[in-house]
CSV table of C-alpha atoms and ligand atoms in Angstrom, one decimal:
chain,number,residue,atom,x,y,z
A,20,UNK,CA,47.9,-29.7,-97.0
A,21,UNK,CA,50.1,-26.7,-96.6
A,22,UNK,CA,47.4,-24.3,-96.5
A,23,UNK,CA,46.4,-25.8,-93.0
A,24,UNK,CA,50.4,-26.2,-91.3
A,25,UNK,CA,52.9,-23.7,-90.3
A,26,UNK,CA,54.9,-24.7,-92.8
A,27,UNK,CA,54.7,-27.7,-95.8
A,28,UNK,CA,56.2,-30.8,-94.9
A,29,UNK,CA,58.8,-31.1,-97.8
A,30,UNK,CA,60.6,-34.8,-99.3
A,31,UNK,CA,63.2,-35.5,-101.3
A,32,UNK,CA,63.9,-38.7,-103.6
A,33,UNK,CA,66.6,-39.0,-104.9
A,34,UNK,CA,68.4,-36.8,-101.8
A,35,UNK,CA,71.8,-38.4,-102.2
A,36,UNK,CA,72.6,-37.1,-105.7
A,37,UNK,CA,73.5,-34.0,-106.9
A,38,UNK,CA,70.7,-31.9,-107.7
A,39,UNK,CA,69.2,-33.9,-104.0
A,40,UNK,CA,72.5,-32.2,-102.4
A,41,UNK,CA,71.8,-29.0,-104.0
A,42,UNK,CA,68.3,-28.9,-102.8
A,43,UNK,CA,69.4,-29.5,-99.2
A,44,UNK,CA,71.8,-26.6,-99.6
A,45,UNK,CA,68.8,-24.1,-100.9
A,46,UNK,CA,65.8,-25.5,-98.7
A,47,UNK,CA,67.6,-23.4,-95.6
A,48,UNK,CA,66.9,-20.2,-96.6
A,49,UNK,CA,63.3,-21.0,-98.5
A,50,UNK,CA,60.0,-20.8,-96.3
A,51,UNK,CA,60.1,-24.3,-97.4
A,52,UNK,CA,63.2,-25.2,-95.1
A,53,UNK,CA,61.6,-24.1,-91.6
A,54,UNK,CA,61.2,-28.1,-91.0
A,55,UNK,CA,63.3,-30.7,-91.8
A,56,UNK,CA,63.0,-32.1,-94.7
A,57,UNK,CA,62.5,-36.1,-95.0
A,58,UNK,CA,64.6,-37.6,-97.8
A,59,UNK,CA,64.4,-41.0,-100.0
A,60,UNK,CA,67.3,-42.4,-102.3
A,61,UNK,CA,67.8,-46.1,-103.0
A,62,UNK,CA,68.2,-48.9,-101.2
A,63,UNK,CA,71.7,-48.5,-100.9
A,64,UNK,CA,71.5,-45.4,-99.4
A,65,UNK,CA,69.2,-46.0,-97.0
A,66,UNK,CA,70.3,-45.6,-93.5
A,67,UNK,CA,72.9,-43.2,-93.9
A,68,UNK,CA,72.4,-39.4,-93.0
A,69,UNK,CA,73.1,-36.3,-94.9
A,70,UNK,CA,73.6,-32.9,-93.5
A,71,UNK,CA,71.1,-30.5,-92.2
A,72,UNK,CA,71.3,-27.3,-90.2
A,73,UNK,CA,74.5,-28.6,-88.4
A,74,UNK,CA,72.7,-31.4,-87.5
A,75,UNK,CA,71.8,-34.5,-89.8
A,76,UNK,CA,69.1,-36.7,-91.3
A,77,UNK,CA,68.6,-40.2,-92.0
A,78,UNK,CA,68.3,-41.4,-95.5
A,79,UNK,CA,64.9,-43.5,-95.8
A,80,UNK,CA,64.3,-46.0,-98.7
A,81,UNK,CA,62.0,-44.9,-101.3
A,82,UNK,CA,58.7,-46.4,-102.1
A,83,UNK,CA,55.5,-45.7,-102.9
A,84,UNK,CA,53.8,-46.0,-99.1
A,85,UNK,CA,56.4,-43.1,-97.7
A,86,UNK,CA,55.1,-40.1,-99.0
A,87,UNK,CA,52.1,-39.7,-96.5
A,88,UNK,CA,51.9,-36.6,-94.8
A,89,UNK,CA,54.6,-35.4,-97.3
A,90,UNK,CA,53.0,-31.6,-99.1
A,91,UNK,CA,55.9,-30.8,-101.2
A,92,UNK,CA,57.5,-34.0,-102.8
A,93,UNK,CA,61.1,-32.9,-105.0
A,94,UNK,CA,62.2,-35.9,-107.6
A,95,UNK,CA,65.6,-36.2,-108.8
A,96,UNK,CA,66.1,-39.8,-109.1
A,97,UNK,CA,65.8,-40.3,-112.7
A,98,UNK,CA,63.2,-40.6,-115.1
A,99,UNK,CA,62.5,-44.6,-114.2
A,100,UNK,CA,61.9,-43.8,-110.1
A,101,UNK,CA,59.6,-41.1,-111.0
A,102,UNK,CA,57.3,-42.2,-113.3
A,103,UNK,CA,57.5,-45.6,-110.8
A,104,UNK,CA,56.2,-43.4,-107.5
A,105,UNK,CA,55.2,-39.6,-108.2
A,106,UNK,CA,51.7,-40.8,-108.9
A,107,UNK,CA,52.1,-42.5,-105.6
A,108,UNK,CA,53.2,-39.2,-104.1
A,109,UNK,CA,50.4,-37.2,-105.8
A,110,UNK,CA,48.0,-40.1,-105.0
A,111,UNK,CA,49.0,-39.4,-101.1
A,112,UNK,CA,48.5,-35.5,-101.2
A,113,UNK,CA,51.7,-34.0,-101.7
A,114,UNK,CA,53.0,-31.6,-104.9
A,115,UNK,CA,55.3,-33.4,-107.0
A,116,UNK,CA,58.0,-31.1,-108.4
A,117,UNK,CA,59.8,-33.6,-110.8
A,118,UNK,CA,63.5,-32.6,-112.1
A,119,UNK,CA,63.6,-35.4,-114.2
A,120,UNK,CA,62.5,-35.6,-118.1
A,121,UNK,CA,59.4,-38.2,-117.1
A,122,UNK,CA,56.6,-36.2,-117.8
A,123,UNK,CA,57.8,-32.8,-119.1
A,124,UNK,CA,56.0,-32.9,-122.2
A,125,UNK,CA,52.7,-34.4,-121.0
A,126,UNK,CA,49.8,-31.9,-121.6
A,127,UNK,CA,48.5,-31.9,-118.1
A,128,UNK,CA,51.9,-31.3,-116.5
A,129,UNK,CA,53.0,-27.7,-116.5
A,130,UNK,CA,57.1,-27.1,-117.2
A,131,UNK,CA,57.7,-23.7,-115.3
A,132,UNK,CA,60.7,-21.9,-115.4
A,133,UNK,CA,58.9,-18.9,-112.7
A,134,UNK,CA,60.4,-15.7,-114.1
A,135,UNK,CA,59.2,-16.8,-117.9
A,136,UNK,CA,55.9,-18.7,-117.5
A,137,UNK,CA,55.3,-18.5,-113.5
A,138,UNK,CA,51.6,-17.5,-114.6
A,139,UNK,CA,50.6,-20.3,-116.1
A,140,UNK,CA,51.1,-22.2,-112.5
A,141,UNK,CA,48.5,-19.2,-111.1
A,142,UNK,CA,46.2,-20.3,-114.1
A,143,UNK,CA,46.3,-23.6,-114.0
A,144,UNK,CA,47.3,-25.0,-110.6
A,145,UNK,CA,45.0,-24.8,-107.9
A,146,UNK,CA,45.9,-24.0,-104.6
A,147,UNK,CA,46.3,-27.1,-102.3
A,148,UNK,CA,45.5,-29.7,-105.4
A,149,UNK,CA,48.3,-32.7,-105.8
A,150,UNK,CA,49.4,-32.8,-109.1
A,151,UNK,CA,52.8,-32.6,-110.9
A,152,UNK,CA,54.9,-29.6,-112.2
A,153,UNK,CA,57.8,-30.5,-113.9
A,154,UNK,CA,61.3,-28.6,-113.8
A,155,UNK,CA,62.7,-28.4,-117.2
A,156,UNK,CA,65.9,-29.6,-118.9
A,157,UNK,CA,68.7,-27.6,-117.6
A,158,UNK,CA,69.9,-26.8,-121.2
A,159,UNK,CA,66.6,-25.1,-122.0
A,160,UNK,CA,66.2,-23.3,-118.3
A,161,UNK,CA,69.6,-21.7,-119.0
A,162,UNK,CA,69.2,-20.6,-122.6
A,163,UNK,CA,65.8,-19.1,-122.0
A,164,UNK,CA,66.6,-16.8,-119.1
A,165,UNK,CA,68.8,-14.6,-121.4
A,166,UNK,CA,66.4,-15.5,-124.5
A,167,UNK,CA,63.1,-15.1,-123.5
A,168,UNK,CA,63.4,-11.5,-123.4
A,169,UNK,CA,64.2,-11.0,-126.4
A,170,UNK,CA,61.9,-13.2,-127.9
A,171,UNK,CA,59.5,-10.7,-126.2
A,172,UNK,CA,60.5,-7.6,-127.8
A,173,UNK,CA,61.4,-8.7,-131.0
A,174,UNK,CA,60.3,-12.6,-131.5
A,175,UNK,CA,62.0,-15.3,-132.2
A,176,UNK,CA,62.2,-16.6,-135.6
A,177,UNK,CA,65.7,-19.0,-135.6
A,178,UNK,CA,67.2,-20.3,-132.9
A,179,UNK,CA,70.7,-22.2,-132.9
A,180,UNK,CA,72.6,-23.4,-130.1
A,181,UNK,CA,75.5,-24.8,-129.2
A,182,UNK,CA,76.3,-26.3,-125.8
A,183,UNK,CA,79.2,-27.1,-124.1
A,184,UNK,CA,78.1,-29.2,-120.9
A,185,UNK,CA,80.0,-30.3,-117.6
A,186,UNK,CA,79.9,-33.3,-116.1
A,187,UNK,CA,78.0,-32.7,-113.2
A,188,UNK,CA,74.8,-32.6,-115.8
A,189,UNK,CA,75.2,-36.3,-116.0
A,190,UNK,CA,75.1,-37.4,-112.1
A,191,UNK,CA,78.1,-37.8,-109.4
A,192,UNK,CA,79.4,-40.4,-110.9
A,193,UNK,CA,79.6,-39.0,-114.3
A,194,UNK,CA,81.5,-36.0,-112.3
A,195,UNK,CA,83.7,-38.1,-110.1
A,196,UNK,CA,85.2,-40.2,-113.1
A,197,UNK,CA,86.4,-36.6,-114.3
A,198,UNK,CA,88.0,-35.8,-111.6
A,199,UNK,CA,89.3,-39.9,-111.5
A,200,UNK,CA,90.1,-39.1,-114.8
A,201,UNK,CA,92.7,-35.9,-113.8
A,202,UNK,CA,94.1,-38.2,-111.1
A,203,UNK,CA,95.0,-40.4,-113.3
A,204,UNK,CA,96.6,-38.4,-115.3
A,205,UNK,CA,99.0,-36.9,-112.5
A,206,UNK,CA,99.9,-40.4,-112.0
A,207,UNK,CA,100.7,-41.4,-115.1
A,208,UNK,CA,98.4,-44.3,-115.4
A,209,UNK,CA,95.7,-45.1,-117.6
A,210,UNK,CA,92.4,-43.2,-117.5
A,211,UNK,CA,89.8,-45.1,-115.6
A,212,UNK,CA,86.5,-45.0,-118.1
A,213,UNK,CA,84.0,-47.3,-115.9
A,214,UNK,CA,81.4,-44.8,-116.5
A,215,UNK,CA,81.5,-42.5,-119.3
A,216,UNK,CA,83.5,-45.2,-121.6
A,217,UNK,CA,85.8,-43.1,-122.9
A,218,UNK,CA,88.5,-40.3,-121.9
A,219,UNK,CA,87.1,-37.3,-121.1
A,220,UNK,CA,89.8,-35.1,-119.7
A,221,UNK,CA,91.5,-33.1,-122.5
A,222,UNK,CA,88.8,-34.1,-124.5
A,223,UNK,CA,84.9,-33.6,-125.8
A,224,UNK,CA,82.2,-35.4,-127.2
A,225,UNK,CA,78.8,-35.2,-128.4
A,226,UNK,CA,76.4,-35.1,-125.7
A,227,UNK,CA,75.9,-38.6,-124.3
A,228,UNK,CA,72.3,-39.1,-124.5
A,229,UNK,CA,70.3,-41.4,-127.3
A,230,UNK,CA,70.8,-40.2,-130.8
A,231,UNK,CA,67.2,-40.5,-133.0
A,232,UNK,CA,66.9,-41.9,-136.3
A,233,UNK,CA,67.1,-37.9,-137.5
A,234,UNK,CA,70.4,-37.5,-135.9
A,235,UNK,CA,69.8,-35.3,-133.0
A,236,UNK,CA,70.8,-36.5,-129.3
A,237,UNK,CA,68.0,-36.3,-126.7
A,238,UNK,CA,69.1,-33.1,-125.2
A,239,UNK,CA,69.2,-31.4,-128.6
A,240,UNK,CA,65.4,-32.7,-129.0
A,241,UNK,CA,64.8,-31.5,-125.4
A,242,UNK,CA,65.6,-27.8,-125.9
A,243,UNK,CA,63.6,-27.6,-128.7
A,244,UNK,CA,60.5,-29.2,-127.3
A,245,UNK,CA,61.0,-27.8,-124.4
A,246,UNK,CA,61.5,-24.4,-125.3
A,247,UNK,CA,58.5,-25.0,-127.2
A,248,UNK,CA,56.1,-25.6,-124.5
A,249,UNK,CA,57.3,-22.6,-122.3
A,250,UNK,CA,57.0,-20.0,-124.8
A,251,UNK,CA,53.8,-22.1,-125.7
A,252,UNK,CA,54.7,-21.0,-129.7
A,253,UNK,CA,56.0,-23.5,-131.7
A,254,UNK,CA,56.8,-20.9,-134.4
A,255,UNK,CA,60.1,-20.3,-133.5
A,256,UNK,CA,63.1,-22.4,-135.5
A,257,UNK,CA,65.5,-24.1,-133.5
A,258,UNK,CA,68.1,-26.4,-133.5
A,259,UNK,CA,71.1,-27.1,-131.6
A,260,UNK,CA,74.5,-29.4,-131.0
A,261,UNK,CA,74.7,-30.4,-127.4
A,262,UNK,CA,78.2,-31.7,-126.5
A,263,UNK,CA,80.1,-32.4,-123.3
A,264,UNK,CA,83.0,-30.5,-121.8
A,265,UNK,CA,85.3,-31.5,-119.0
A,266,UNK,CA,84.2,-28.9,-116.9
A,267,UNK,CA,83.2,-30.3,-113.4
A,268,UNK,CA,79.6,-27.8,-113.1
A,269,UNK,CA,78.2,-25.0,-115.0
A,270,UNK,CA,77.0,-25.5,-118.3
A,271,UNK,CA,77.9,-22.7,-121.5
A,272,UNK,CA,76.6,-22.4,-124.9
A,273,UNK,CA,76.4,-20.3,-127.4
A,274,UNK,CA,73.3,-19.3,-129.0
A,275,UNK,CA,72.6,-17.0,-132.2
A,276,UNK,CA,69.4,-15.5,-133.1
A,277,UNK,CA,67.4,-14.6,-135.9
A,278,UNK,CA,64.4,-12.2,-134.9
A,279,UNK,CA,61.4,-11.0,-136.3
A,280,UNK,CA,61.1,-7.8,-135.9
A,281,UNK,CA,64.3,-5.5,-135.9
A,282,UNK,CA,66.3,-5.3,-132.5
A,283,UNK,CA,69.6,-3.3,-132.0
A,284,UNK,CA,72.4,-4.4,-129.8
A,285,UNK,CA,72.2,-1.9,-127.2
A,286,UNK,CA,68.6,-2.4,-127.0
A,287,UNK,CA,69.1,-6.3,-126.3
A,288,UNK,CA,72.0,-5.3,-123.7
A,289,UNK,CA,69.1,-2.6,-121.6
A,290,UNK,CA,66.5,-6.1,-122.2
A,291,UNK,CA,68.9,-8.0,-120.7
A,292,UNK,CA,69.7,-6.0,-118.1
A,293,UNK,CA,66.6,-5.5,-116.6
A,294,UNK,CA,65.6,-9.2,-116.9
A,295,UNK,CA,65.2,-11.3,-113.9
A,296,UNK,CA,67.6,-14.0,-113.0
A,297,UNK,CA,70.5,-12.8,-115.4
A,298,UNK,CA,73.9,-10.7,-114.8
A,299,UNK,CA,75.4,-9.2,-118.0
A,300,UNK,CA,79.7,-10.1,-117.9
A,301,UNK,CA,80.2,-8.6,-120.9
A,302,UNK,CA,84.0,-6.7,-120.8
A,303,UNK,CA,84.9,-6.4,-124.3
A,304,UNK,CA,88.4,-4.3,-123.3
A,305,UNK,CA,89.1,-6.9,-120.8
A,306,UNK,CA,88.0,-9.7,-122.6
A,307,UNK,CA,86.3,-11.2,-120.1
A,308,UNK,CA,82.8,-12.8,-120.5
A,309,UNK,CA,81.0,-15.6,-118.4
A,310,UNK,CA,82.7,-18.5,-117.6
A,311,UNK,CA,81.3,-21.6,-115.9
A,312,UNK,CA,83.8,-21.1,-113.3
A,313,UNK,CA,82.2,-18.0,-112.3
A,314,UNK,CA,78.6,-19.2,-113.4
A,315,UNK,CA,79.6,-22.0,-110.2
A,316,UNK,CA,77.0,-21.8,-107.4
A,317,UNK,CA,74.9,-18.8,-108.9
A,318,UNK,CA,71.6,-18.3,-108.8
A,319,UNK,CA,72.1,-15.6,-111.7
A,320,UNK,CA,72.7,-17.1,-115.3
A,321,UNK,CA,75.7,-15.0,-116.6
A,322,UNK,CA,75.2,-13.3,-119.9
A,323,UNK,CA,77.9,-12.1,-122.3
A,324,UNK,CA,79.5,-11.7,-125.8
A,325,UNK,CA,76.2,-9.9,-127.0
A,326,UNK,CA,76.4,-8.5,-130.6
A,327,UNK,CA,74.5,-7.8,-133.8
A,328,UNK,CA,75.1,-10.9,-135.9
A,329,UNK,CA,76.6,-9.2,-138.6
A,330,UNK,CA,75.8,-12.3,-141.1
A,331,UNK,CA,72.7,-10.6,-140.8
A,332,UNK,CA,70.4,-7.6,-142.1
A,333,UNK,CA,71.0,-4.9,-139.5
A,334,UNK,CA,69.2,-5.3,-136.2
A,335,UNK,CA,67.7,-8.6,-137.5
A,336,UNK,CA,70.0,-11.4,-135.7
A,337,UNK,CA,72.3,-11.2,-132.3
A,338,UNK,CA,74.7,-13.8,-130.8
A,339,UNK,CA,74.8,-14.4,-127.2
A,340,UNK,CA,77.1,-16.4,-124.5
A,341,UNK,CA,75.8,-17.9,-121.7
A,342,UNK,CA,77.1,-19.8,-118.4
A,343,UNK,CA,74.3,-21.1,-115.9
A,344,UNK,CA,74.8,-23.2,-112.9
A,345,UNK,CA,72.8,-26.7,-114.0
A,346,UNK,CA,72.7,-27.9,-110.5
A,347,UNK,CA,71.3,-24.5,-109.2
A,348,UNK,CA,69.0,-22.4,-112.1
A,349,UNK,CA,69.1,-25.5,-113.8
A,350,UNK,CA,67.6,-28.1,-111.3
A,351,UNK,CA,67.0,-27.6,-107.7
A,352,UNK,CA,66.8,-23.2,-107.7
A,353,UNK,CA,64.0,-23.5,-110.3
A,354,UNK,CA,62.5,-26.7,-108.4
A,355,UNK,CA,62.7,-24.4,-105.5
A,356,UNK,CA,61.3,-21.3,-107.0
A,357,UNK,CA,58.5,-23.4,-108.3
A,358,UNK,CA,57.4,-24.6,-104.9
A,359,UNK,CA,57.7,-21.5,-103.2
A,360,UNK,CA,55.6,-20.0,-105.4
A,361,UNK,CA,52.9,-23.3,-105.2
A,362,UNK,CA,53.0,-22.7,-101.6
A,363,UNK,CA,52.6,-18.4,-101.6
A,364,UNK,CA,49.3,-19.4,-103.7
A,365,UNK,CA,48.1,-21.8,-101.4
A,366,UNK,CA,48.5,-19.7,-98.2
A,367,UNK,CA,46.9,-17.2,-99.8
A,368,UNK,CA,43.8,-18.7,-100.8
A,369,UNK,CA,43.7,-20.1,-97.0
A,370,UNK,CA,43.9,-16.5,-96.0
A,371,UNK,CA,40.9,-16.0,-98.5
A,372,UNK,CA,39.3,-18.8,-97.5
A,373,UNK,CA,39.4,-17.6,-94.1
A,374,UNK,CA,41.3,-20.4,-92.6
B,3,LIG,N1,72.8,-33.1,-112.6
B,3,LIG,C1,72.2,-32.1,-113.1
B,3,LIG,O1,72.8,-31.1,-113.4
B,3,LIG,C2,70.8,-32.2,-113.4
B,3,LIG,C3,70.1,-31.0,-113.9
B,3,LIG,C4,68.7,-31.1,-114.2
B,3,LIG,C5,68.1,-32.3,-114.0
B,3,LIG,N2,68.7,-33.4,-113.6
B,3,LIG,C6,68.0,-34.6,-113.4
B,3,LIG,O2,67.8,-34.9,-112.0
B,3,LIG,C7,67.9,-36.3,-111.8
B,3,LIG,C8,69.0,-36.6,-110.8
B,3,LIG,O3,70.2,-36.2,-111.3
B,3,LIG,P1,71.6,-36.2,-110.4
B,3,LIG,O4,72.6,-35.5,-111.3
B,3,LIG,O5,71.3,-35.6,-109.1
B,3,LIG,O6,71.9,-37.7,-110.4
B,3,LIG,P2,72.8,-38.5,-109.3
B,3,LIG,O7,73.9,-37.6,-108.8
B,3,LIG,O8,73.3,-39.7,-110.1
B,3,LIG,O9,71.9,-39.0,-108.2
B,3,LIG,C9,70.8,-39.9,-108.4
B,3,LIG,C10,70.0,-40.0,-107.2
B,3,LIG,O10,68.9,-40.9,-107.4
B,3,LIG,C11,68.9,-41.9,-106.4
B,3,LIG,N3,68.3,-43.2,-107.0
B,3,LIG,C12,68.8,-43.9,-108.0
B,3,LIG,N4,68.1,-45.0,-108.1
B,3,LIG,C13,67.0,-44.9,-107.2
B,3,LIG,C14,65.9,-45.8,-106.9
B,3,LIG,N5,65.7,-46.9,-107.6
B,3,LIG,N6,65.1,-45.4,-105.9
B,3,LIG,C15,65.3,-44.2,-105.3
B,3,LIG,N7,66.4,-43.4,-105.5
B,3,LIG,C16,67.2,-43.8,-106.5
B,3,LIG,C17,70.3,-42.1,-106.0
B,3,LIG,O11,70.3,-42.7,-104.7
B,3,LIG,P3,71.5,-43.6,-104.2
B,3,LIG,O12,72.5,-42.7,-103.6
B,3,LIG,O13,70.9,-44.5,-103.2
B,3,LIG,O14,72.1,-44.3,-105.4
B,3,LIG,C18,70.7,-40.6,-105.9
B,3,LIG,O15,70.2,-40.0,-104.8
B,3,LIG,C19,68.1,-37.0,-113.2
B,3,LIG,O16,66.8,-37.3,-113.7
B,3,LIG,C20,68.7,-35.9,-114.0
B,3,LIG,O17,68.4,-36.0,-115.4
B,3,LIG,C21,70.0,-33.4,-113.3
């Protein structure tokens, strides 16, 4: 296990994707990154190389007899590939830190964003033990950096969101038929609608994931679940309208809040100030406030438009605007986070242990 090597030995299924790319872009300047990492897509894949450290590495098939030796194992091949060979990677040793929505909500599997319920890992993980942690829906992660701190000060009682998601959240493909999409246009021809099934550019739609017989998508049911589970108090109200956007990466949405206890504007601004992970962009004279543009390739979610809800008694609701990078703070940053923090624990119970 890590606790005994210089470093872990890290994989990657799903390597070829989005959130696999991202990951490789991170892993160089995590502890986790000092050796190459060994990465797995599909079939088709395998055989080619990506891009490491100016050099590159070949693309291996994934299966369930390639994770030996393997201590941190990332997933982000869909929900199908994961629940088909994490047990196989836990089976072999390694840490699985799943991106997908597999086992989110099983009660043995932790869902960690580390600046909100990091502590639960120290209390339930144990050093050096396989197991899975799961990384939760982007929608949620981003929402609950800016939110949880509030929640903290003056709880939670009504949630509603409203999201306005970019492609990118849906795979490369999803993402490339966007940008097929803008070509198109340019050149006058028809609009190419392979994948998404509909035109996208100069348009949005509701969120394109299974609507349930009480007429919520999966993501709206995610983020309430979800948000559940971190806080670990399923008191709070909440509800939301997920919808995609054609913007190309960064997802948006507006949240307002209802709260508990009473809790001013300015207070919420010095909350949000000091809380970890999130940049205030809120220039009322300028009238500039997060944009997913700017939210692009940050680690920070960007928070902005904060004011007292004045539908509301005084001090007793807020609305809130927030861009997050889904591919970074959203996926492979918080899959990151969560190993790094995985691997500090279990070099420091060597150290303990005397190793
Ligand atoms: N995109 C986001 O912003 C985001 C955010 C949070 C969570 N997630 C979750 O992360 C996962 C990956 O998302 P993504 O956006 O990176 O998707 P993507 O761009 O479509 O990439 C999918 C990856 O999965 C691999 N794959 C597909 N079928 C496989 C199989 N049978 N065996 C092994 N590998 C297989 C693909 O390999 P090939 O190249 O060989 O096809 C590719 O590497 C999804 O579960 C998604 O819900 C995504």
């Amino acid at each position: 296990m890590a606790n005994e090597r210089e470093h872990p030995a890290v994989g990657i299924v799903g390597a070829t994707g989005l959130v696999g790319r991202e990951l490789l872009a991170i892993l160089p300047g995590s502890p986790l990154g000092r050796g190459a990492p060994r990465l797995f897509a599909s079939t088709r894949s395998a055989g080619s190389t990506l891009p490491w450290r100016g050099g590159s590495i070949p693309v291996e098939a994934a299966g369930p007899d390639v994770f030996g030796g393997i201590d941190v194992a990332f997933f982000c091949a869909g929900g199908d590939v994961s629940r088909q060979l994490a047990p196989a990677a836990v089976k072999a040793g390694a840490v699985v830190i799943d991106n997908t929505s597999a086992f989110r909500m099983d009660s043995g599997v932790p869902l960690i964003v580390p600046e909100i319920n990091g502590d639960v890992l120290d209390a339930s993980a144990l050093p050096g033990i396989p197991g899975i942690i799961a990384n939760p829906n982007c929608s949620t992660i981003i929402a609950l950096m800016a939110v949880t701190p509030l929640h903290r000060a003056a709880g939670i009682k009504r949630m509603v969101i409203a999201t306005y998601q970019a492609a990118s959240g849906a795979g490369a493909a999803f993402a490339r038929e966007l940008e097929q999409q803008a070509e198109d246009h340019v050149a006058g021809r028809p609009y190419t609608t392979e994948t998404i099934g509909r035109q996208y550019l100069f348009n949005l739609f509701s969120h394109d994931s299974p609507i349930g017989p009480d007429g919520y998508n999966q993501e709206e049911r995610k983020l309430v679940r979800e948000t559940h589970k971190i806080w670990d108090d399923a008191t709070p109200a909440i509800t939301a309208t997920c919808v995609r956007v054609p913007v190309l990466r960064a997802h948006s949405e507006a949240i307002n809040l209802t709260f508990n206890e009473p809790l001013t504007e300015d207070a919420a601004l010095k909350l949000l100030a000091a809380a970890p992970g999130v940049r205030i962009v809120d220039d009322r004279d300028a009238n500039r406030f997060p944009e997913p543009a700017d939210a692009t390739g940050l680690d920070e979610v960007l928070v902005g438009r904060i004011r007292a809800d004045r539908s509301q008694p005084p001090g007793m609701g807020l609305d809130l605007f927030v861009c997050g990078d889904q591919l970074r703070k959203g996926a492979a940053l918080n899959a990151v986070q969560i190993a790094e923090r995985v691997f500090a624990m279990a070099t420091t119970a060597a150290r303990t242990a005397g190793h």
